Short mmCIF file of C-alpha atoms in Angstrom, two decimals:
data_model
loop_
_atom_site.label_atom_id
_atom_site.label_comp_id
_atom_site.label_asym_id
_atom_site.label_seq_id
_atom_site.Cartn_x
_atom_site.Cartn_y
_atom_site.Cartn_z
CA UNK A 1 7.93 -10.14 14.44
CA UNK A 2 6.94 -6.97 13.48
CA UNK A 3 6.09 -6.08 9.76
CA UNK A 4 7.39 -3.32 8.20
CA UNK A 5 5.89 -1.91 5.11
CA UNK A 6 7.65 0.46 2.17
CA UNK A 7 7.87 0.92 -1.75
CA UNK A 8 9.18 -1.79 -3.41
CA UNK A 9 13.27 -1.59 -4.56
CA UNK A 10 14.64 -3.05 -7.98
CA UNK A 11 16.18 -5.54 -5.37
CA UNK A 12 12.48 -6.92 -4.56
CA UNK A 13 12.24 -8.85 -7.72
CA UNK A 14 13.03 -12.43 -7.25
CA UNK A 15 11.17 -12.71 -4.22
CA UNK A 16 8.29 -10.55 -5.50
CA UNK A 17 8.04 -12.72 -8.63
CA UNK A 18 7.84 -15.59 -6.27
CA UNK A 19 4.60 -13.92 -4.45
CA UNK A 20 3.10 -12.68 -7.72
CA UNK A 21 3.01 -16.27 -9.00
CA UNK A 22 1.63 -17.14 -5.55
CA UNK A 23 -0.95 -15.06 -6.27
CA UNK A 24 -1.82 -16.00 -9.59
CA UNK A 25 -1.66 -19.51 -8.07
CA UNK A 26 -4.44 -18.41 -5.35
CA UNK A 27 -6.56 -16.97 -7.94
CA UNK A 28 -6.30 -20.02 -10.60
CA UNK A 29 -5.14 -17.71 -13.41
CA UNK A 30 -2.06 -17.81 -15.60
CA UNK A 31 -0.93 -14.63 -17.11
CA UNK A 32 1.80 -14.13 -19.96
CA UNK A 33 5.63 -13.73 -18.55
CA UNK A 34 5.64 -10.73 -20.62
CA UNK A 35 2.63 -9.31 -18.66
CA UNK A 36 4.43 -10.21 -15.47
CA UNK A 37 7.35 -8.11 -16.85
CA UNK A 38 5.40 -5.42 -17.62
CA UNK A 39 3.57 -4.89 -14.53
CA UNK A 40 7.48 -5.31 -12.95
CA UNK A 41 8.34 -2.47 -15.31
CA UNK A 42 5.30 -0.37 -14.42
CA UNK A 43 5.42 -0.41 -10.37
CA UNK A 44 9.26 -0.06 -11.05
CA UNK A 45 8.45 3.37 -12.58
CA UNK A 46 8.32 6.37 -10.75
CA UNK A 47 6.14 8.27 -14.03
CA UNK A 48 3.42 5.09 -14.14
CA UNK A 49 0.51 5.50 -12.00
CA UNK A 50 1.01 2.29 -10.10
CA UNK A 51 2.36 2.16 -6.87
CA UNK A 52 3.63 -1.37 -4.92
CA UNK A 53 4.22 -1.50 -1.48
CA UNK A 54 5.90 -4.52 0.52
CA UNK A 55 5.47 -6.39 3.61
CA UNK A 56 8.97 -7.13 5.10
CA UNK A 57 9.56 -9.66 7.97
CA UNK A 58 12.95 -10.61 9.14
CA UNK A 59 14.11 -9.08 6.52
CA UNK A 60 12.04 -11.30 4.04
CA UNK A 61 9.42 -10.32 1.87
CA UNK A 62 5.79 -11.73 2.59
CA UNK A 63 3.06 -9.62 0.90
CA UNK A 64 2.73 -6.95 -1.44
CA UNK A 65 0.17 -4.61 -2.97
CA UNK A 66 -0.50 -2.84 -5.98
CA UNK A 67 -2.72 0.60 -6.27
CA UNK A 68 -3.14 3.62 -8.16
CA UNK A 69 -4.78 7.06 -8.33
CA UNK A 70 -8.03 6.96 -10.38
CA UNK A 71 -9.94 10.35 -11.55
CA UNK A 72 -13.56 10.29 -10.62
CA UNK A 73 -16.65 12.68 -11.94
CA UNK A 74 -17.59 12.38 -8.01
CA UNK A 75 -15.02 13.60 -6.39
CA UNK A 76 -12.39 16.86 -6.97
CA UNK A 77 -9.49 13.97 -5.94
CA UNK A 78 -10.48 11.33 -7.20
CA UNK A 79 -10.56 7.64 -5.64
CA UNK A 80 -7.58 4.83 -4.85
CA UNK A 81 -8.04 1.74 -6.15
CA UNK A 82 -6.13 -1.12 -4.45
CA UNK A 83 -5.70 -3.58 -7.21
CA UNK A 84 -3.46 -6.46 -6.05
CA UNK A 85 -2.74 -7.59 -2.06
CA UNK A 86 -1.14 -11.07 -1.29
CA UNK A 87 0.50 -11.93 2.01
CA UNK A 88 2.58 -15.46 1.73
CA UNK A 89 0.00 -18.19 3.56
CA UNK A 90 2.99 -18.87 6.21
CA UNK A 91 2.29 -15.24 7.72
CA UNK A 92 -1.61 -15.32 7.39
CA UNK A 93 -3.28 -13.77 10.26
CA UNK A 94 0.09 -11.99 11.39
CA UNK A 95 -1.24 -8.44 10.68
CA UNK A 96 0.55 -7.72 7.01
CA UNK A 97 -2.17 -7.67 5.14
CA UNK A 98 -3.76 -4.88 7.31
CA UNK A 99 -0.46 -3.26 7.21
CA UNK A 100 -0.12 -3.07 3.52
CA UNK A 101 -4.11 -2.20 3.64
CA UNK A 102 -3.17 0.60 6.04
CA UNK A 103 -0.11 1.83 4.18
CA UNK A 104 -2.49 2.28 0.91
CA UNK A 105 -5.11 4.12 3.38
CA UNK A 106 -2.58 6.43 4.50
CA UNK A 107 -1.53 7.17 0.66
CA UNK A 108 -4.94 7.63 -0.61
CA UNK A 109 -5.48 10.17 2.50
CA UNK A 110 -2.03 12.09 1.70
CA UNK A 111 -3.67 12.30 -2.02
CA UNK A 112 -6.74 13.36 -0.60
CA UNK A 113 -8.89 11.00 -2.21
CA UNK A 114 -12.22 10.15 -1.38
CA UNK A 115 -11.97 6.51 -1.91
CA UNK A 116 -10.09 4.06 -1.23
CA UNK A 117 -11.43 0.48 -2.47
CA UNK A 118 -10.88 -2.73 -3.61
CA UNK A 119 -12.12 -5.57 -5.51
CA UNK A 120 -12.34 -9.94 -4.00
CA UNK A 121 -14.18 -12.74 -5.00
CA UNK A 122 -17.07 -13.74 -2.94
CA UNK A 123 -15.85 -17.13 -1.72
CA UNK A 124 -12.53 -15.46 -0.23
CA UNK A 125 -13.85 -15.85 3.02
CA UNK A 126 -10.39 -15.36 4.69
CA UNK A 127 -9.72 -12.03 2.86
CA UNK A 128 -13.32 -10.70 3.22
CA UNK A 129 -12.92 -11.34 7.42
CA UNK A 130 -10.12 -8.78 7.63
CA UNK A 131 -11.64 -6.43 4.44
CA UNK A 132 -15.02 -6.28 6.98
CA UNK A 133 -13.15 -4.99 9.91
CA UNK A 134 -12.53 -1.62 7.44
CA UNK A 135 -16.00 -1.70 6.06
CA UNK A 136 -19.11 -4.35 4.92
CA UNK A 137 -19.09 -4.31 1.03
CA UNK A 138 -20.66 -1.85 -1.43
CA UNK A 139 -23.47 -4.01 -2.36
CA UNK A 140 -22.24 -3.07 -6.33
CA UNK A 141 -21.96 -5.95 -8.30
CA UNK A 142 -18.60 -5.71 -11.40
CA UNK A 143 -19.34 -6.58 -14.71
CA UNK A 144 -16.52 -7.60 -16.69
CA UNK A 145 -16.44 -7.35 -20.46
CA UNK A 146 -13.14 -8.85 -22.07
CA UNK A 147 -11.68 -7.24 -24.70
#
């Protein structure tokens, strides 16, 4: 079974909602239904700076990633931030996660970004095994101030 990656389409919403909920469950978090709908609306809006790609196997969505371009004071073309990445646990290890990252990497290269980056939890060992094949962690610490 091969995995194909493509931009999300409006008809993908129901399966994306299932994957999105799996992503939220993995991180043991809850977002209001209005935020889920806002996120969907944003990824469907070609004028909003948020993209979404999906991994598809046998005509079933098995994963997704969201990403966006960011301006930077350190580079002429900015960076690409991979914000969310989730693959259905039933197909993890099949290459879907790598294919999604590679898709976003190609997008970043096409847009002449100087960097592609993402964050993950320190204890997310399964994902870190994949991420470490790209590059070792940056050594940076992320600080969050809730507003």
